[in-house]
Short mmCIF file of C-alpha atoms in Angstrom, two decimals:
data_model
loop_
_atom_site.label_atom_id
_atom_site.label_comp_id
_atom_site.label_asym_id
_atom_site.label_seq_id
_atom_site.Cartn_x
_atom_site.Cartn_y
_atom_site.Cartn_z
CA UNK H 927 -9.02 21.03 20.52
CA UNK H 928 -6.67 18.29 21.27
CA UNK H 929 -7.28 15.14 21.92
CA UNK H 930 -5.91 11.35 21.99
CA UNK H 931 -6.98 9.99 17.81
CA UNK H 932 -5.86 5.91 18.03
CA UNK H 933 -4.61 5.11 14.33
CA UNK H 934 -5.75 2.25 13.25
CA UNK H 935 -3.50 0.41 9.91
CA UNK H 936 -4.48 -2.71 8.11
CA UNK H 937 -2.83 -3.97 4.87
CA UNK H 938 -4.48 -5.88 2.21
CA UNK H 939 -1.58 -7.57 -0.11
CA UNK H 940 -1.90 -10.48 -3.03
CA UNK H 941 1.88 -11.36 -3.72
CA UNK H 942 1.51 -13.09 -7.05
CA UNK H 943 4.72 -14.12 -8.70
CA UNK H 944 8.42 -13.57 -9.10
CA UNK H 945 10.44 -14.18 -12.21
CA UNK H 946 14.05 -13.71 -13.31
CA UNK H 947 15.39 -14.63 -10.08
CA UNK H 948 18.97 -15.75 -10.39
CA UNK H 949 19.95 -19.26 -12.18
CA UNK H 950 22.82 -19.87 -9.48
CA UNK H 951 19.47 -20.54 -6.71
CA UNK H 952 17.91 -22.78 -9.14
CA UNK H 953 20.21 -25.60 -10.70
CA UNK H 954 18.52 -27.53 -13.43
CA UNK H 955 19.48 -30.57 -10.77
CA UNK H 956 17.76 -33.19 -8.51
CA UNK H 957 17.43 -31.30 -5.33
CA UNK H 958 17.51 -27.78 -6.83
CA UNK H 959 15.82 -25.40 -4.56
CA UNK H 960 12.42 -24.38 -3.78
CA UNK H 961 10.44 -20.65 -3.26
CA UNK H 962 8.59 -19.21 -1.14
CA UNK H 963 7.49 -15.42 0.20
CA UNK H 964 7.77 -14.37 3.83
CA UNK H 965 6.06 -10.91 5.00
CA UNK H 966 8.08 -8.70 7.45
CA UNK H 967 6.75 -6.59 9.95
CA UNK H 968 10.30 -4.57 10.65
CA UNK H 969 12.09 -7.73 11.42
CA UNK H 970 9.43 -9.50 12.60
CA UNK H 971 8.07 -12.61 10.30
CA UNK H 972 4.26 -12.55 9.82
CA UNK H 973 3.03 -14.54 7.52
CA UNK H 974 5.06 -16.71 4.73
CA UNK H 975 3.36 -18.25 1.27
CA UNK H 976 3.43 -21.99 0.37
CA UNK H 977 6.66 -23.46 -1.27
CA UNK H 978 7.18 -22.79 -5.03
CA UNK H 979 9.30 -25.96 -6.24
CA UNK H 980 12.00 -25.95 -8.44
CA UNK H 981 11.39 -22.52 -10.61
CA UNK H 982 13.09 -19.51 -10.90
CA UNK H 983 9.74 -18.15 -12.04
CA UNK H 984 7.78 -19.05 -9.03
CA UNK H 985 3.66 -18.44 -9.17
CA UNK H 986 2.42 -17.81 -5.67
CA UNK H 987 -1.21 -16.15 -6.11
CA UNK H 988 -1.80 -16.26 -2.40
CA UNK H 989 -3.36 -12.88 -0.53
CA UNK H 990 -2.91 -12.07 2.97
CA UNK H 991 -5.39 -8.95 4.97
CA UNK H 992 -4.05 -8.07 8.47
CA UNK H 993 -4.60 -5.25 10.94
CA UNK H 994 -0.73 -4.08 11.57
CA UNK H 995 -0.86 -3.91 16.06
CA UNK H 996 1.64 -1.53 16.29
CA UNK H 997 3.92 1.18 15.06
CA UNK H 998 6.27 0.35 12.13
CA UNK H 999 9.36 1.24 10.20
CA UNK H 1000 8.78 -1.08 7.30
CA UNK H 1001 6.90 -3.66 5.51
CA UNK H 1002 9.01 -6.21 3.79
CA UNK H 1003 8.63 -8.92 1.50
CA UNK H 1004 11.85 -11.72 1.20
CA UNK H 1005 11.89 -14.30 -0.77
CA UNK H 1006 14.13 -16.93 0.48
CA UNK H 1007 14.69 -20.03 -1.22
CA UNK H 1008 15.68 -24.12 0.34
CA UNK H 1009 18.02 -26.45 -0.47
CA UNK H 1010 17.52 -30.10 0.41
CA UNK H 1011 20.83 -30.89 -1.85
CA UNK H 1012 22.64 -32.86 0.66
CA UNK H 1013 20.10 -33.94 3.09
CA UNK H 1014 20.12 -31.27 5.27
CA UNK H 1015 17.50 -28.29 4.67
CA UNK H 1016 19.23 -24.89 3.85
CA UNK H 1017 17.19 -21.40 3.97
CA UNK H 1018 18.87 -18.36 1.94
CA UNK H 1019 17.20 -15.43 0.78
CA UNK H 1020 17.31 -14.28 -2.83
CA UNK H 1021 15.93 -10.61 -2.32
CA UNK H 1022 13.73 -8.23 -0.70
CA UNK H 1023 10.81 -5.38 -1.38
CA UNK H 1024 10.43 -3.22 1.40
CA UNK H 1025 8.26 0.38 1.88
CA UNK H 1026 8.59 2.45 4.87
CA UNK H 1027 5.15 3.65 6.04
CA UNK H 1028 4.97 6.95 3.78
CA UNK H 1029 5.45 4.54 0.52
CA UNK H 1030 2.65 2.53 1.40
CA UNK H 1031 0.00 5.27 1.60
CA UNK H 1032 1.65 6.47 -2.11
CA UNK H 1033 1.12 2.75 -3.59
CA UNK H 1034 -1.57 2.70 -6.50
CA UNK H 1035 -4.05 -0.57 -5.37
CA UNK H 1036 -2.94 -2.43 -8.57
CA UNK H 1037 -0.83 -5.18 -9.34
CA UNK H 1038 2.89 -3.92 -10.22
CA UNK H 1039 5.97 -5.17 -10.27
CA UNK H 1040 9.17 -4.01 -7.92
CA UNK H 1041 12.77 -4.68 -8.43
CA UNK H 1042 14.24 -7.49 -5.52
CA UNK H 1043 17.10 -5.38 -3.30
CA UNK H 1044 19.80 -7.08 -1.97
CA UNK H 1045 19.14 -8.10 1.98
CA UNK H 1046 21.68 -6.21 4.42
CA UNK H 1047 21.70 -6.41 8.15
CA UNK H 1048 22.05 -2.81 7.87
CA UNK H 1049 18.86 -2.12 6.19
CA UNK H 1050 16.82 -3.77 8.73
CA UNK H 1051 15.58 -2.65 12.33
CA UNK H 1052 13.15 -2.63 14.86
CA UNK H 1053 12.58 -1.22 18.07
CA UNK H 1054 12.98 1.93 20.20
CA UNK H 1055 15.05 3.82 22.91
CA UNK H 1056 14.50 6.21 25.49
CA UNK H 1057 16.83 8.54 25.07
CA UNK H 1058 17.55 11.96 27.00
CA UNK H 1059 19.39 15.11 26.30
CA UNK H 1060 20.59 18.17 27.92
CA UNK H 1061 23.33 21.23 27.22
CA UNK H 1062 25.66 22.14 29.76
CA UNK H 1063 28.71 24.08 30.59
CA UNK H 1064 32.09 23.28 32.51
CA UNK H 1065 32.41 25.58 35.43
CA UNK H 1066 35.90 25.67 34.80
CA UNK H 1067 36.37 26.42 31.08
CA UNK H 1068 32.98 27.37 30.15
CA UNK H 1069 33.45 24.43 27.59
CA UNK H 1070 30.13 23.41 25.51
CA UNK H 1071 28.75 19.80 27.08
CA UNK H 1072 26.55 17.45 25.82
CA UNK H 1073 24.71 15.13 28.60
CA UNK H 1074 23.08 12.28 27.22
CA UNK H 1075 21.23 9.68 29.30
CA UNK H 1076 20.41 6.65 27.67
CA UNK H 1077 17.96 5.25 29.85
CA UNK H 1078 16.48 1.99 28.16
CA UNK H 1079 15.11 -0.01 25.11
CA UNK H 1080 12.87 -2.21 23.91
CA UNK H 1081 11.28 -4.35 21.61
CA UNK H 1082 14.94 -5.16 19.62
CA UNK H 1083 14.52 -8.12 17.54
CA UNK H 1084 16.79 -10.41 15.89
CA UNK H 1085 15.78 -13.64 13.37
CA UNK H 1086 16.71 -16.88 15.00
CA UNK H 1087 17.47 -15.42 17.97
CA UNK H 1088 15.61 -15.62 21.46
CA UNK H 1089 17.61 -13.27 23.32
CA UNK H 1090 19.36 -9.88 22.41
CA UNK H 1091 22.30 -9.18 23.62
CA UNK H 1092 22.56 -5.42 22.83
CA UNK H 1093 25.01 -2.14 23.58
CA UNK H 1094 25.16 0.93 21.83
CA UNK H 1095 27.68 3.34 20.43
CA UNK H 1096 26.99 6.78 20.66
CA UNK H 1097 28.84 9.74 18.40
CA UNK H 1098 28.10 13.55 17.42
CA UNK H 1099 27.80 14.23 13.87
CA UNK H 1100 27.90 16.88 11.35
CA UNK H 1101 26.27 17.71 8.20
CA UNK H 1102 26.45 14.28 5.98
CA UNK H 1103 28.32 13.00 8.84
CA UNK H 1104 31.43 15.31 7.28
CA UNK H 1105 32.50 15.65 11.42
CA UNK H 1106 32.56 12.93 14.12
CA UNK H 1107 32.95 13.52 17.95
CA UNK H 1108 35.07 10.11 19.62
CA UNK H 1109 32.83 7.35 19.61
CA UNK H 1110 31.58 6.27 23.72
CA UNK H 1111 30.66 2.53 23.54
CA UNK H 1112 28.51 1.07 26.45
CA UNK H 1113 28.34 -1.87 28.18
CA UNK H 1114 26.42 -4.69 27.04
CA UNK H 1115 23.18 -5.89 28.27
CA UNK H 1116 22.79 -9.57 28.06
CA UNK H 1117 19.53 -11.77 27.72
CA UNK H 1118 16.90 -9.61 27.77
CA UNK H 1119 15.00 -8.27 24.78
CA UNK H 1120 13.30 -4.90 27.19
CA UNK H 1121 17.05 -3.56 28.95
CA UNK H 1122 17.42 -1.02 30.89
CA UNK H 1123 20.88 1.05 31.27
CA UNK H 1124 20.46 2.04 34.27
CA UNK H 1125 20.05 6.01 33.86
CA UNK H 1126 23.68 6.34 32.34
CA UNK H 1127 25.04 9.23 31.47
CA UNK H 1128 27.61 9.75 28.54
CA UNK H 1129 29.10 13.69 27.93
CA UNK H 1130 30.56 15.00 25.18
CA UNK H 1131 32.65 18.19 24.40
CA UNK H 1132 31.70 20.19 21.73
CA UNK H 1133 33.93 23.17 21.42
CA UNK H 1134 35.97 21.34 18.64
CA UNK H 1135 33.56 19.88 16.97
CA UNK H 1136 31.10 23.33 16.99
CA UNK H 1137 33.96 25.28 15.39
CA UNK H 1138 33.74 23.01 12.46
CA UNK H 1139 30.40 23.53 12.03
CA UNK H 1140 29.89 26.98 12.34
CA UNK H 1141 29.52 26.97 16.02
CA UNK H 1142 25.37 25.94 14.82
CA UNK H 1143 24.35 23.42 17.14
CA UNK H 1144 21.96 22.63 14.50
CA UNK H 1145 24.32 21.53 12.26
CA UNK H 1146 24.98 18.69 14.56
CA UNK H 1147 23.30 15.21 15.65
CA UNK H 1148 23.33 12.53 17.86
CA UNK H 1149 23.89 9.19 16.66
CA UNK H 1150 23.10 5.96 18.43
CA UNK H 1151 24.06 2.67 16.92
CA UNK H 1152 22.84 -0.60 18.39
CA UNK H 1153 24.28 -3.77 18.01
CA UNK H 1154 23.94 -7.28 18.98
CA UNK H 1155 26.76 -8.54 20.86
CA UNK H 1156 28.78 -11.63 19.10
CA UNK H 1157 30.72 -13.98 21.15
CA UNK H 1158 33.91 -12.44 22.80
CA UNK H 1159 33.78 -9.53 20.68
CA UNK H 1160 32.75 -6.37 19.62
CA UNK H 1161 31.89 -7.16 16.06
CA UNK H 1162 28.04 -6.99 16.21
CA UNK H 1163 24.91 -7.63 14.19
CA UNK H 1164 23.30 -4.17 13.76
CA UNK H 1165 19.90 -3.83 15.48
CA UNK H 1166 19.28 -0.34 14.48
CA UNK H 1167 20.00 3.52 15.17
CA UNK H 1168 18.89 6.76 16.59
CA UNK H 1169 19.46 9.87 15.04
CA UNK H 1170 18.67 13.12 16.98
CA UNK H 1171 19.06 16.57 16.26
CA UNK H 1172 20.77 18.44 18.67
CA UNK H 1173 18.57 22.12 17.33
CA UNK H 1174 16.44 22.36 20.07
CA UNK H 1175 18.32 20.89 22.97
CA UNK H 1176 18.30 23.16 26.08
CA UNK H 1177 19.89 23.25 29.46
CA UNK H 1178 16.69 21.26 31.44
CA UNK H 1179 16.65 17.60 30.62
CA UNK H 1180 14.34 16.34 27.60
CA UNK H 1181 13.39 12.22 27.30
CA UNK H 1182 11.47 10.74 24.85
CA UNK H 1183 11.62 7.67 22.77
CA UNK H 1184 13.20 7.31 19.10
CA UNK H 1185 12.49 4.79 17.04
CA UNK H 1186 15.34 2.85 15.73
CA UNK H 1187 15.40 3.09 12.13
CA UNK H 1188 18.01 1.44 9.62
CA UNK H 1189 20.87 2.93 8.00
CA UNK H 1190 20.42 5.64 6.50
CA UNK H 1191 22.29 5.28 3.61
CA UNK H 1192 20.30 1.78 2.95
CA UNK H 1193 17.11 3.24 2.94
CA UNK H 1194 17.63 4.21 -0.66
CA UNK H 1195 18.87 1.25 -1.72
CA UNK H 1196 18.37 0.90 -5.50
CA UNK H 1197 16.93 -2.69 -6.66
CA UNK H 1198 19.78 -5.18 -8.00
CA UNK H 1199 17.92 -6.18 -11.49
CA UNK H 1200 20.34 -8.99 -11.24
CA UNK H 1201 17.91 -10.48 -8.56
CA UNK H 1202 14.88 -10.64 -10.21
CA UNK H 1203 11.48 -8.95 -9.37
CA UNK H 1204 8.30 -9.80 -7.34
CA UNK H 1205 4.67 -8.66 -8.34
CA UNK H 1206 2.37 -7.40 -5.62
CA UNK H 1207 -0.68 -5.56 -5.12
CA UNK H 1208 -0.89 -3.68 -2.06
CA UNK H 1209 -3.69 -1.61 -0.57
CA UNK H 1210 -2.88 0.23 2.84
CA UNK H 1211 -5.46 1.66 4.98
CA UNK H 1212 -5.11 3.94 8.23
CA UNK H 1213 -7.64 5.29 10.00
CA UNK H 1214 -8.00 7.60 12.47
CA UNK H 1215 -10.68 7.66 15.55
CA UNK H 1216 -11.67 10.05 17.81
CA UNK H 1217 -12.50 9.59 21.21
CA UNK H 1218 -16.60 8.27 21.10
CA UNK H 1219 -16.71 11.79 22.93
CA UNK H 1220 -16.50 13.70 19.82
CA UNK H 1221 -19.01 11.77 18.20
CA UNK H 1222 -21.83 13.00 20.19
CA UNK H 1223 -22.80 16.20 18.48
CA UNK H 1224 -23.13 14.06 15.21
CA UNK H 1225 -25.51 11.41 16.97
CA UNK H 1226 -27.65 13.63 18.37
CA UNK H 1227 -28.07 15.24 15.46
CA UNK H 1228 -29.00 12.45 13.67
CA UNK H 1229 -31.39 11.52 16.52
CA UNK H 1230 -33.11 14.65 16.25
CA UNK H 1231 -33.35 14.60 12.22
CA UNK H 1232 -35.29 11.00 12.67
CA UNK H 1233 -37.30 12.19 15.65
CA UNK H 1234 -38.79 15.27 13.70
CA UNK H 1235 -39.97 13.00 10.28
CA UNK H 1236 -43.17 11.38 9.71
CA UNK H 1237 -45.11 9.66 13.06
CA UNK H 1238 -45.27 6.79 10.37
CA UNK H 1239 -41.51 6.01 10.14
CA UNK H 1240 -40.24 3.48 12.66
CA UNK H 1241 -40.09 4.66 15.92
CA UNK H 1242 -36.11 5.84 17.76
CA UNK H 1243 -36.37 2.79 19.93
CA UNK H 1244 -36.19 0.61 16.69
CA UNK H 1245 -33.49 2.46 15.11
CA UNK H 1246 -29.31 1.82 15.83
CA UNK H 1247 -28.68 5.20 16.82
CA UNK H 1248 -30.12 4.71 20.22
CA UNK H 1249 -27.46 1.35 20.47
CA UNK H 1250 -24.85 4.09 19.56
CA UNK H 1251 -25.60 6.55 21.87
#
């Protein structure tokens, strides 16, 4: 029987200490920098530890317990250091721990230590698009189409930034992205966070590209790249991409929204030892609840099991099951 289960996540972490982090961000000098710990939602800051000062073995000991509000690509922890050298605070980060959602339910609840990663724009992203698809044929040639109507998104996020100002490149892929279609850039959307594209619609031919992969439409995808526009040009700050498989695509229109994820060659970024590690102990919990609907059976049960016991034990009136019911 189907029904709508809300998941409910909360995250218990104690981020105790780093060591080994590099000497070059802490100079045996008057004004060498200080450490602290910020936790990351996705991009999204949530909470951040209190300053560490002048140590390149910093000792936080702090613990943080949250209910996470929404859905999530990753939880990451950055330690960023300051530097109050010449008068004028500076804020770099050293490193970053990360874990998508299926790490964190693997995590042993014990303290451990993890290797610091080196922070890319590319390995960070957060928000979603509504993207939709359809196959279709030229009348004319009977050539292979691809329709894709990229419709809106929402929820894009960039640090120290109030406004996004986003567009998107879309391409067809093959296998290890071993074949690419010609890229279609869009137009950019400026100050607003939640854009809309207005229902555009972007086709691609893929008689060429099919042949080299077998003529398999499941051998191909459909990437979406977002980026941040950057002054005059088209140089942006990655926000995130789409990646859809074109397997199941069929001639009626099909929208849903995707999840913009990072690159997916950073996603298995291996930890720079060079950097230095952080110690954590992490303890994930997600639960899911049923409509109070399917509870019912179970509470009357339970009703009925006190109702037939001794006269002597306290009455149903007195007990919390009525409350629940």
């Amino acid at each position: 029987m189907s029904c709508d289960i809300r998941i409910k996540s909360a995250l218990k972490v104690r981020i105790g200490e780093a060591k080994s982090l590099p000497s070059k961000s802490c100079r045996i000098l008057p004004g060498c920098p200080n450490t602290y710990c910020v936790i990351n939602l996705d991009k999204e800051e949530l909470f951040e530890t209190e300053t560490v000062y002048g140590t390149p073995c910093p000792f936080f000991c702090e613990q943080f317990e949250f209910e996470i509000p929404r859905a999530f690509w990753t939880i990451g922890f950055h330690l960023i250091t300051t530097d109050t050298t010449f008068s004028v605070t500076n804020h770099s980060t050293i490193g970053k721990v990360t874990f998508t959602k299926e790490q964190l339910t693997k995590i042993p609840n014990k303290d451990q230590w993890h290797g610091l990663k080196s922070v890319k724009c590319d390995s960070e992203a957060q928000g979603k698009a509504n993207i939709g698809l359809c196959i279709g044929a030229e009348q004319e040639s009977d050539a292979v189409i691809l329709k894709v109507r990229l419709k809106e998104c929402a929820n894009l996020y960039m640090s120290n930034l109030q406004r996004v100002q986003p567009y998107a490149v879309l391409e067809i892929v093959g296998p290890n992205n071993s074949t690419r279609s010609r890229a279609q850039v869009t137009k950019v959307l400026r100050n607003s966070s939640n854009m809309q594209w207005k229902n555009q619609v972007y086709e691609f031919r893929l008689c060429d590209i099919l042949k080299r992969c077998e003529n398999d439409l499941s051998n191909l995808s459909l990437k979406v790249d977002f980026y941040h526009h950057n002054g005059m040009f088209r140089d942006g700050s990655f926000l995130g991409e789409v990646v859809a498989s074109l397997a199941n695509v069929t001639n009626t229109w099909s929208d849903r929204w995707f999840f913009l994820c990072p690159k997916l060659s950073d996603i298995t970024l291996q930890p720079n030892h060079d950097l230095g590690s952080l110690r954590l102990k992490i303890e994930y919990k997600e639960d899911h609840i049923l409509p109070s609907a399917h509870y019912k059976p179970l509470l009357d049960l339970l009703v009925d099991s006190i109702s037939n016991t001794d006269p002597e034990v306290k009455t149903i009136s007195n007990t919390d099951l009525v409350t629940l019911r």
